Short mmCIF file of C-alpha atoms (C1' of nucleotides) in Angstrom, two decimals:
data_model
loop_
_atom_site.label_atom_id
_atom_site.label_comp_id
_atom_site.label_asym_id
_atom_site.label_seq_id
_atom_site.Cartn_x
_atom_site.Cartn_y
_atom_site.Cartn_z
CA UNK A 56 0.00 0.00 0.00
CA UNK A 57 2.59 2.43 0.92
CA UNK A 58 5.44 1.23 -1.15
CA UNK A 59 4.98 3.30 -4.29
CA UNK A 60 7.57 5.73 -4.00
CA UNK A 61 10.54 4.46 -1.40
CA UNK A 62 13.36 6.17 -3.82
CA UNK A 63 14.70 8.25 -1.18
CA UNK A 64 14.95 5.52 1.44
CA UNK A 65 17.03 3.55 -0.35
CA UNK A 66 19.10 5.87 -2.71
CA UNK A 67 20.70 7.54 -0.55
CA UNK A 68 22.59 4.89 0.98
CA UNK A 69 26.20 4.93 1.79
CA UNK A 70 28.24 3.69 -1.07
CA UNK A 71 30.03 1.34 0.60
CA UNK A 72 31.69 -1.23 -1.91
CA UNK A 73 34.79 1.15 -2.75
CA UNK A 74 36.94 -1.30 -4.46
CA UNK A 75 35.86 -3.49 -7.63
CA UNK A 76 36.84 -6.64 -6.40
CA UNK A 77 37.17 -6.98 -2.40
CA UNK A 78 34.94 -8.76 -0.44
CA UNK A 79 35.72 -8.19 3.28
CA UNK A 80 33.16 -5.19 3.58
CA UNK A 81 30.18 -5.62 1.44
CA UNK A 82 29.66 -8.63 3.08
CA UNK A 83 29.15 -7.26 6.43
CA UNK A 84 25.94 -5.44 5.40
CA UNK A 85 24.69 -8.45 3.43
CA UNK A 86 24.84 -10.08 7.04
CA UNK A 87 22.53 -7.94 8.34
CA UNK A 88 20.12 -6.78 5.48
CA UNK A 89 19.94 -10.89 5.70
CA UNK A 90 18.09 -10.74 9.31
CA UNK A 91 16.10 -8.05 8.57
CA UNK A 92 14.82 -9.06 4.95
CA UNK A 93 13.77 -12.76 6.64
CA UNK A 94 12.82 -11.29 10.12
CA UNK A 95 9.96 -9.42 7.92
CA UNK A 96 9.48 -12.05 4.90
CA UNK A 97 8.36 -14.75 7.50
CA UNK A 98 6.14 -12.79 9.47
CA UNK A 99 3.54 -12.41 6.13
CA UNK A 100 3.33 -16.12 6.47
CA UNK A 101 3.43 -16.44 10.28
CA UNK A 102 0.52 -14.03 10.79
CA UNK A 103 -1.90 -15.86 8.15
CA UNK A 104 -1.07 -18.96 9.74
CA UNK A 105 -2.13 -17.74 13.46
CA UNK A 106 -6.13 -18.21 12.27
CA UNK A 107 -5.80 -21.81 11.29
CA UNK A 108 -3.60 -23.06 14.57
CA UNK A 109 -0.69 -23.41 12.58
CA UNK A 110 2.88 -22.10 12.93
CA UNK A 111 5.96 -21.95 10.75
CA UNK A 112 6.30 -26.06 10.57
CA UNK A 113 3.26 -26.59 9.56
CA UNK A 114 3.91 -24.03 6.78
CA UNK A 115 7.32 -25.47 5.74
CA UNK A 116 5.65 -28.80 5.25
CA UNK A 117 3.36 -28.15 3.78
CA UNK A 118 5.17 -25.71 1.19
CA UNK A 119 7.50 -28.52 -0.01
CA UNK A 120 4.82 -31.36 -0.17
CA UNK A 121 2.64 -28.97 -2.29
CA UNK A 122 5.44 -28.52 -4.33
CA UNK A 123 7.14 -31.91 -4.68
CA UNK A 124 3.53 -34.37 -4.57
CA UNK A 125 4.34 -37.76 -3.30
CA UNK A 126 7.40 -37.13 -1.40
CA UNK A 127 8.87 -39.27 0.81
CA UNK A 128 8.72 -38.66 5.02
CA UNK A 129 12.67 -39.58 4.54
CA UNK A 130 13.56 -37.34 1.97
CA UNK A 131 11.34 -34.13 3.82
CA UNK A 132 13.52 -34.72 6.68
CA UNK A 133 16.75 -34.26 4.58
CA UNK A 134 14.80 -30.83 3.22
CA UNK A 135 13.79 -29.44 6.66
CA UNK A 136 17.04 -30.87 8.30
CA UNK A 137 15.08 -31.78 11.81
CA UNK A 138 14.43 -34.60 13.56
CA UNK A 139 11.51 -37.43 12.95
CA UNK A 140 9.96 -36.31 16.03
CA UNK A 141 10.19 -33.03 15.13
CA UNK A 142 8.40 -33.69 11.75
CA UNK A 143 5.78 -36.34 13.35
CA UNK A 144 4.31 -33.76 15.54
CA UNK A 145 3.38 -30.86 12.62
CA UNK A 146 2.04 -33.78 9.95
CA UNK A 147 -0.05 -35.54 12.29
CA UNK A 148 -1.79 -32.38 12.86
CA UNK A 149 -1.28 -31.51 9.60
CA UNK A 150 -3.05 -34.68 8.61
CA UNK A 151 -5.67 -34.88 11.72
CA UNK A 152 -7.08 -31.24 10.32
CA UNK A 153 -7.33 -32.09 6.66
CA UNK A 154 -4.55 -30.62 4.87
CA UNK A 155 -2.24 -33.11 3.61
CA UNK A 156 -3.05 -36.84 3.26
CA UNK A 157 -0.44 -40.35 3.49
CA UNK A 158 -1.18 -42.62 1.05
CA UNK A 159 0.93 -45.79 0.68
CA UNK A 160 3.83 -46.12 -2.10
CA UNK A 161 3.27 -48.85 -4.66
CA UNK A 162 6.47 -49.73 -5.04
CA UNK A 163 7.50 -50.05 -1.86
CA UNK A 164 4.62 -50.31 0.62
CA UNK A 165 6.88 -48.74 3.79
CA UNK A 166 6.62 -45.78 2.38
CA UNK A 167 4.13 -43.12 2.92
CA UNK A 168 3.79 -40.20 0.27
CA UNK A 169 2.70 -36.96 1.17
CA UNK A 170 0.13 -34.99 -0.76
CA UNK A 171 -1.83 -32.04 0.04
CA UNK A 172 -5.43 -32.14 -0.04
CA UNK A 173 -7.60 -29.59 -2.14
CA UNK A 174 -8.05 -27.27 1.50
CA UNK A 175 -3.84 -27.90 1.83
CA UNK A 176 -3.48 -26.53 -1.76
CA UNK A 177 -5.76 -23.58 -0.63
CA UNK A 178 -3.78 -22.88 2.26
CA UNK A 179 -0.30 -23.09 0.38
CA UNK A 180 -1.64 -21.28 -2.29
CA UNK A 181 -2.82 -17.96 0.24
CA UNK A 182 0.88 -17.96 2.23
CA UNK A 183 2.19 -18.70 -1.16
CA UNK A 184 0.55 -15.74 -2.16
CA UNK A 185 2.17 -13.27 0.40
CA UNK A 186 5.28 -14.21 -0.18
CA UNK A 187 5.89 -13.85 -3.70
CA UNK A 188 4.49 -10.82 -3.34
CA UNK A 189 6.96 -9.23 -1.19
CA UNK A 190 9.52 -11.06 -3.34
CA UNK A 191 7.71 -9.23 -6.62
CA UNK A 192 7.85 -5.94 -5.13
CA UNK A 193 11.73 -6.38 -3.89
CA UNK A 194 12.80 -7.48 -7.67
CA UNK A 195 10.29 -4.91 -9.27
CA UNK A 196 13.05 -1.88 -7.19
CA UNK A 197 15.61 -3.74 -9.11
CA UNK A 198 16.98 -4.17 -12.63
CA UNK A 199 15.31 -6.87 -14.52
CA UNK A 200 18.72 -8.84 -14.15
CA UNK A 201 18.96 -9.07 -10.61
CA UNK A 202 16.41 -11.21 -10.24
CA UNK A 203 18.88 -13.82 -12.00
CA UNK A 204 21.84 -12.60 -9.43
CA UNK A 205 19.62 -12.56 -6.23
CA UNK A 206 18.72 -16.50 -7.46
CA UNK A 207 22.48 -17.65 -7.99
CA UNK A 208 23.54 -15.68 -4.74
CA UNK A 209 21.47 -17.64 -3.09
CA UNK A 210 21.98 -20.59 -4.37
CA UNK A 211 25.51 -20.39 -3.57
CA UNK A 212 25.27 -19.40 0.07
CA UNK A 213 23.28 -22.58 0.30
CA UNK A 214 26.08 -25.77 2.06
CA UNK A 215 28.14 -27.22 -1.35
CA UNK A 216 26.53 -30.52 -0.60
CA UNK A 217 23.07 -29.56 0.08
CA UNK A 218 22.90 -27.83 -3.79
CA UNK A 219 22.81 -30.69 -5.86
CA UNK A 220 19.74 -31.50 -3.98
CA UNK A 221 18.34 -28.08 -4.51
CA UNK A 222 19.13 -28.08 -7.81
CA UNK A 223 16.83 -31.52 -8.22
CA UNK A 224 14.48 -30.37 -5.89
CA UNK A 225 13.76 -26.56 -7.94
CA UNK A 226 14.65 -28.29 -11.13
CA UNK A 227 11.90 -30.77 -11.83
CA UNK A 228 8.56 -30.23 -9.84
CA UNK A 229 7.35 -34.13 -10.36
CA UNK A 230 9.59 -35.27 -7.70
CA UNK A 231 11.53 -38.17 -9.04
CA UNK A 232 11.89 -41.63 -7.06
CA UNK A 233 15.16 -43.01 -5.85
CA UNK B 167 36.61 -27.23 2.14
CA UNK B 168 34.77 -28.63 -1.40
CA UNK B 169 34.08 -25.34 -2.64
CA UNK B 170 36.45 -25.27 -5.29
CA UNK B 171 34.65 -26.22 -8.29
CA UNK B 172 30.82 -25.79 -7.67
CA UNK B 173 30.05 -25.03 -11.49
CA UNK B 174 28.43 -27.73 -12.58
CA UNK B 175 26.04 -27.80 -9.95
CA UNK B 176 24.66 -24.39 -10.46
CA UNK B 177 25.43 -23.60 -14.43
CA UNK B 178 22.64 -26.63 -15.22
CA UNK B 179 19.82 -24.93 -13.42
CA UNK B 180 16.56 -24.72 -15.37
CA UNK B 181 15.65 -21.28 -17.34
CA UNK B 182 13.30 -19.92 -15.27
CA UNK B 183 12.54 -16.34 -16.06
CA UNK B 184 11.49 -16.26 -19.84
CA UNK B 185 9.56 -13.16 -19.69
CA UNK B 186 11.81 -9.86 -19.05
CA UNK B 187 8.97 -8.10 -16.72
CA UNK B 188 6.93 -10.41 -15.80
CA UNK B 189 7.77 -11.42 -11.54
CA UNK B 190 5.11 -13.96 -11.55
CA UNK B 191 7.20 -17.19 -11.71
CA UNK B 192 10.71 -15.96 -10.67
CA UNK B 193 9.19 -15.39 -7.38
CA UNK B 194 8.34 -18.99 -7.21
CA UNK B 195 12.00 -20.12 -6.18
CA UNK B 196 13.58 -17.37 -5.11
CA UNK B 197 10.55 -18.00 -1.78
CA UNK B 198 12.64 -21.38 -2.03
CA UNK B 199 16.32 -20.62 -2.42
CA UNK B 200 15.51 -17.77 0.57
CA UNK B 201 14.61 -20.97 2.89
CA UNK B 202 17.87 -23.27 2.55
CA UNK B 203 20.34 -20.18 2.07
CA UNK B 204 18.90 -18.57 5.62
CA UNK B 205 18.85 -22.41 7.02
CA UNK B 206 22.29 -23.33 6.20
CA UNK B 207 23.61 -19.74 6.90
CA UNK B 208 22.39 -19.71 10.18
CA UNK B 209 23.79 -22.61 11.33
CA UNK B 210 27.37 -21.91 10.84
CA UNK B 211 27.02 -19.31 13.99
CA UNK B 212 24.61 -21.62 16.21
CA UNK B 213 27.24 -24.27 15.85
CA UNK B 214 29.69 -22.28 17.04
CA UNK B 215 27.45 -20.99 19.70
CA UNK B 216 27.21 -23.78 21.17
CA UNK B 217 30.30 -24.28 22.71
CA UNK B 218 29.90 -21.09 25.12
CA UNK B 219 26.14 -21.96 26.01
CA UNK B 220 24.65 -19.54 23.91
CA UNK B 221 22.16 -19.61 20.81
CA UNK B 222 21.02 -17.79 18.26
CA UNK B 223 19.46 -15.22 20.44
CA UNK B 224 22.32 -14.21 22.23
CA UNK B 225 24.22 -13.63 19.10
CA UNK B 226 21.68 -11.46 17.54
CA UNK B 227 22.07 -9.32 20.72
CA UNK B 228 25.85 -9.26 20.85
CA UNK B 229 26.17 -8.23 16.41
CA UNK B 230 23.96 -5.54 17.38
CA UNK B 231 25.55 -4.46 20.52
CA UNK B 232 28.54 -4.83 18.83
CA UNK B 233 27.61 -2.79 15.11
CA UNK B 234 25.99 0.02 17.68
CA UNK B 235 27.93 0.51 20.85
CA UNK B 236 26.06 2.47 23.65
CA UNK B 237 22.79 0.77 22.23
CA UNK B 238 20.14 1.31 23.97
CA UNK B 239 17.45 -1.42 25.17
CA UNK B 240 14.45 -0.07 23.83
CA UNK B 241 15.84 0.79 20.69
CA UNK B 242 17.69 -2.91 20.71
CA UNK B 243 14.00 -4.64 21.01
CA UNK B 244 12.59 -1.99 18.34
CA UNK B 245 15.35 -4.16 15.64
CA UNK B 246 15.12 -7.72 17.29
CA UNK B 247 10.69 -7.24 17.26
CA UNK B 248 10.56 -9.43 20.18
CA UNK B 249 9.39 -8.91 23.81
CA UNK B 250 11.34 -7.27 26.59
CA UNK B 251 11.14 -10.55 28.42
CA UNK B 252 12.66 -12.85 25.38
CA UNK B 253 15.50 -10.01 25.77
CA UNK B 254 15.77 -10.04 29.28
CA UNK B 255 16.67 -13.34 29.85
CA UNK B 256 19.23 -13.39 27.03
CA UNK B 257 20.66 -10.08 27.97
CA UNK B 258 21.36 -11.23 31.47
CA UNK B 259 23.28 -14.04 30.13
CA UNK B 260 25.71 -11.89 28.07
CA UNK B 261 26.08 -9.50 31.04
CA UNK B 262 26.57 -12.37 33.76
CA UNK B 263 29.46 -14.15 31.19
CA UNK B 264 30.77 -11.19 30.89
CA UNK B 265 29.60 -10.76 27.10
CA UNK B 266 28.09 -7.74 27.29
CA UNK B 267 28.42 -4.68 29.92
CA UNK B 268 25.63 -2.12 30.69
CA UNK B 269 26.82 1.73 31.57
CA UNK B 270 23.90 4.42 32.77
CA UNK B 271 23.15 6.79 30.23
CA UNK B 272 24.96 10.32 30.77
CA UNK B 273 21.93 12.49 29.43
CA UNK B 274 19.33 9.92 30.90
CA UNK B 275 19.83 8.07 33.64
CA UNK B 276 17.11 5.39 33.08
CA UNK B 277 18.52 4.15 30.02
CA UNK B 278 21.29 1.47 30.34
CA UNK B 279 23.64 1.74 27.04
CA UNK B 280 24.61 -1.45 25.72
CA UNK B 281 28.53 -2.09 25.35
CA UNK B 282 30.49 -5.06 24.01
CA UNK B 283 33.36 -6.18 26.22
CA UNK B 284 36.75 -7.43 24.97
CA UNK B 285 35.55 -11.07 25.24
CA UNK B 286 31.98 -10.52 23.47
CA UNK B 287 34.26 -8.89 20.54
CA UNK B 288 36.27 -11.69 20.07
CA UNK B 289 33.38 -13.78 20.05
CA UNK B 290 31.21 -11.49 17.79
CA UNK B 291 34.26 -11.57 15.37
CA UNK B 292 34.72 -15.55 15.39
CA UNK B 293 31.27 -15.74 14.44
CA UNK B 294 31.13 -12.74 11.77
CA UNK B 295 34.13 -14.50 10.31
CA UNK B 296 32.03 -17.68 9.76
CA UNK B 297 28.97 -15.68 7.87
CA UNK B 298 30.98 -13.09 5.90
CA UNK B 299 33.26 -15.94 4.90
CA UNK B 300 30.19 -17.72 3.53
CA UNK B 301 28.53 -14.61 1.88
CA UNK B 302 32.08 -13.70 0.49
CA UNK B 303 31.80 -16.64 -1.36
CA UNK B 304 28.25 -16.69 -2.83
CA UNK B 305 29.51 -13.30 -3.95
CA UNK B 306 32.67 -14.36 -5.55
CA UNK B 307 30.06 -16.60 -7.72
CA UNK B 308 28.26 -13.98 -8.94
CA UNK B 309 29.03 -10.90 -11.29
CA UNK B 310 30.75 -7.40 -9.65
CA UNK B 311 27.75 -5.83 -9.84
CA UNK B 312 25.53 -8.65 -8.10
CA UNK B 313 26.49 -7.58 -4.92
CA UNK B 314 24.50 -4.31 -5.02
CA UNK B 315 21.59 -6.14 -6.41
CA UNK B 316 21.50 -8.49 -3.59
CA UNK B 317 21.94 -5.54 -1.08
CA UNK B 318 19.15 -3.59 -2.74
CA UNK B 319 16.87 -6.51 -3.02
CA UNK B 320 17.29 -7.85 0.38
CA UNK B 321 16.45 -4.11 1.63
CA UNK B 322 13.23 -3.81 -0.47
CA UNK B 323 12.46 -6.95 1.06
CA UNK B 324 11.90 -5.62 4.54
CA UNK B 325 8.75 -3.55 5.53
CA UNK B 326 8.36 -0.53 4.13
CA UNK B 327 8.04 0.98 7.66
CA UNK B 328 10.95 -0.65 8.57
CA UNK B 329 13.67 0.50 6.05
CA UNK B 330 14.26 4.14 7.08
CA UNK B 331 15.45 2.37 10.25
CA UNK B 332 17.79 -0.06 9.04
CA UNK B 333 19.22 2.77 6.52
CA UNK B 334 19.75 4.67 9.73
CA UNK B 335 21.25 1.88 11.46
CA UNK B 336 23.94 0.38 8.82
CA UNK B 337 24.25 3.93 7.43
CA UNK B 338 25.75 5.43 10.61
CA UNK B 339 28.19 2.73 13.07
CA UNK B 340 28.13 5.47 15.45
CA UNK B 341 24.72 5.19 16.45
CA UNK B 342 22.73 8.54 17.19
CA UNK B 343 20.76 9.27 20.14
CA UNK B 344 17.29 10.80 19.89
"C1'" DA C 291 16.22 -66.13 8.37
"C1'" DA C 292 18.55 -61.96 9.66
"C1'" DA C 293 19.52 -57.31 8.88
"C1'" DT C 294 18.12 -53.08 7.32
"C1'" DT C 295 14.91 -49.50 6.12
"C1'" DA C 296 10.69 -46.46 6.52
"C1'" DC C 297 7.88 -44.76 9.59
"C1'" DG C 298 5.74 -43.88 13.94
"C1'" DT C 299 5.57 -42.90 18.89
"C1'" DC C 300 6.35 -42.18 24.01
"C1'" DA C 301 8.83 -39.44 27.29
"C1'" DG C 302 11.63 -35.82 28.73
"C1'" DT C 303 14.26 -31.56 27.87
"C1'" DC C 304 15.79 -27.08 25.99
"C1'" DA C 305 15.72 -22.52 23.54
"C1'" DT C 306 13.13 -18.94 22.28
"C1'" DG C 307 9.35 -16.74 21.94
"C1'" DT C 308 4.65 -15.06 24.00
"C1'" DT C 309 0.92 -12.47 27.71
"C1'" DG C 310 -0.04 -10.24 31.71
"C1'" DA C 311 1.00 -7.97 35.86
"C1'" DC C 312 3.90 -5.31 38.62
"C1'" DT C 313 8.09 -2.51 40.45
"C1'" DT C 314 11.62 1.05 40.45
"C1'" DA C 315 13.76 5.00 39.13
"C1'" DA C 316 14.15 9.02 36.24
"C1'" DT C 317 12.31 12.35 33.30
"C1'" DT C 318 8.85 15.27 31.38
"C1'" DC C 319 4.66 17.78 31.34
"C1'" DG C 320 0.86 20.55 33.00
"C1'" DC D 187 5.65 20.87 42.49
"C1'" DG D 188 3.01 16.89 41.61
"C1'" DA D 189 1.26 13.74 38.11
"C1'" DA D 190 2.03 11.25 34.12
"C1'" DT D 191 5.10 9.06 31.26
"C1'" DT D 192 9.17 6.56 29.98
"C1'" DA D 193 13.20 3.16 30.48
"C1'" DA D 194 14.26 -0.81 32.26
"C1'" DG D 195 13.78 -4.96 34.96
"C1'" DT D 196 11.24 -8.96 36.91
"C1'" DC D 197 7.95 -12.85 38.22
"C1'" DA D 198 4.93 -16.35 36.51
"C1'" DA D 199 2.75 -19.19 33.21
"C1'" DC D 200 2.60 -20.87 28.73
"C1'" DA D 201 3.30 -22.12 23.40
"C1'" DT D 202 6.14 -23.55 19.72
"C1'" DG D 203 9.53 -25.94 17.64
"C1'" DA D 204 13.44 -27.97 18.12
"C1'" DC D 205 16.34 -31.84 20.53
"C1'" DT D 206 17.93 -36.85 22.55
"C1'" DG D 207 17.02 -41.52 23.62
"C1'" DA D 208 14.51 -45.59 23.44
"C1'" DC D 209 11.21 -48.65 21.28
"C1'" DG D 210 7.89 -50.81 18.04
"C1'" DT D 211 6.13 -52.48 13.60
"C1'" DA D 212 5.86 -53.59 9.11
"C1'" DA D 213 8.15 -54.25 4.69
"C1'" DT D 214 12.10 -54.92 2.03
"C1'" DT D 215 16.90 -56.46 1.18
"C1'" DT D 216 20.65 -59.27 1.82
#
DNA sequence: AAATTACGTCAGTCATGTTGACTTAATTCG
DNA sequence: CGAATTAAGTCAACATGACTGACGTAATTT
């Protein structure tokens, strides 16, 4: 609502990054822009979640199972990196109020897939919602090809092992079977 | 450690932004990317953390502290956005184990100004080491002028309301009073 | 047949946040 | 000056989301 014009907030801005190629000071910033860009891009979520009896787990979960159908309780612990305890608490309520659903693999009967039911996809869809559009307005302050550097930044503050994962996980949404 | 040759990893990622305008999809995975890159960067500092009892709340307090010396509480909670009690307890623990000293205010008396001692800038260092060296290195995998695109997308994606204070803050170390 | 895997669960603990109520001391305001 | 406000601290109770450790059960692999 407000964020038409924020020009002067943000132009005049120390120029910090003196030389071309060192990267001992601009990162110090980054550090803390870091905290306060999450701090606030959470919160959107959090807030919406407050009327349904959720918190951020729930959300989490049920962000990557609406986006990789039929994945694996193993392989969303290796996403969220917590504990099956951890995990068993937020999907049984997850499950108990209607929003995702188990259903048995076929090709190995163990397993149990997680989907999201048509009120999960509803759900994901409104936090979804918030989210990319804070994320819209941020890349619509800045050149069209930052979007492309914001992406491979992150990407590459993300652990060197986890980012082959990533990379499978953003690269096809069908969610391929080991 | 492994770092060396990430290339193929990230030069094989999908084509996501066909349109030049359009901030639809982009926003899709950069919601994503935001979640792993914060997960894995945070946990370089609460590992560290751990060996001196403290967590991720008493090293918010202590960068801060540290960025802004002669902080004061009020405006300390007014960045954090959490509850005088959350800080309380934390505080205490930095000021009890020596982390952090508080001196009365000269113009106020009320206020207690926030100071870093010796050992809480040793420690604030170790662990800025550990972050900047991480965000040096997404950096160095991106173009010159991706670092100012990060910076000015991570700062449009805080609340509007909120930005005129964290241009104040990282624009002046010395830290004004009101 | 034995070992491993996928998943679930009980029980206890910890870190970090929350509300609400209340105190103390210092400053400001009428 | 006296009242109201502000800065800071504190007690108590509670919620969330994480943890460890120990087990159990069913299905698959070896």
């Amino acid at each position: 609502m407000t964020d038409v014009i924020s020009a002067d907030s943000c132009t005049d801005r120390p120029p910090v990054s003196t030389a071309s190629e060192a990267p001992a000071r601009p990162a110090f910033d980054i550090v803390e822009l870091l905290f306060f860009a999450y701090r606030d891009f959470v919160r959107d979520a959090d807030e919406a979640l407050i009327a349904y009896g959720f918190g951020r787990a729930h959300h989490r979960v049920l962000h990557f199972v609406d986006r990789h159908p039929g994945l694996r309780v193993t392989e969303l612990l290796d996403i969220l990196k917590i504990t099956k305890q951890s995990l068993g608490r937020v999907l049984r309520e997850l499950v108990d109020k209607g929003f995702v659903v188990q259903r048995e693999g076929e090709a190995d009967r163990r397993q149990r897939l997680l989907f999201v039911t048509d009120r999960g996809d509803r759900l994901v869809n409104e936090l979804h919602r918030l989210q990319t559009r804070r994320v819209a307005h941020a890349l619509s302050q800045c050149s069209p090809a930052a979007g492309e550097a914001v992406r491979r930044f992150l990407f590459e503050m993300i652990d060197a092992e986890e980012r082959p994962k990533v990379t499978a996980l953003t690269g096809s949404t069908t969610g391929e079977r080991s």
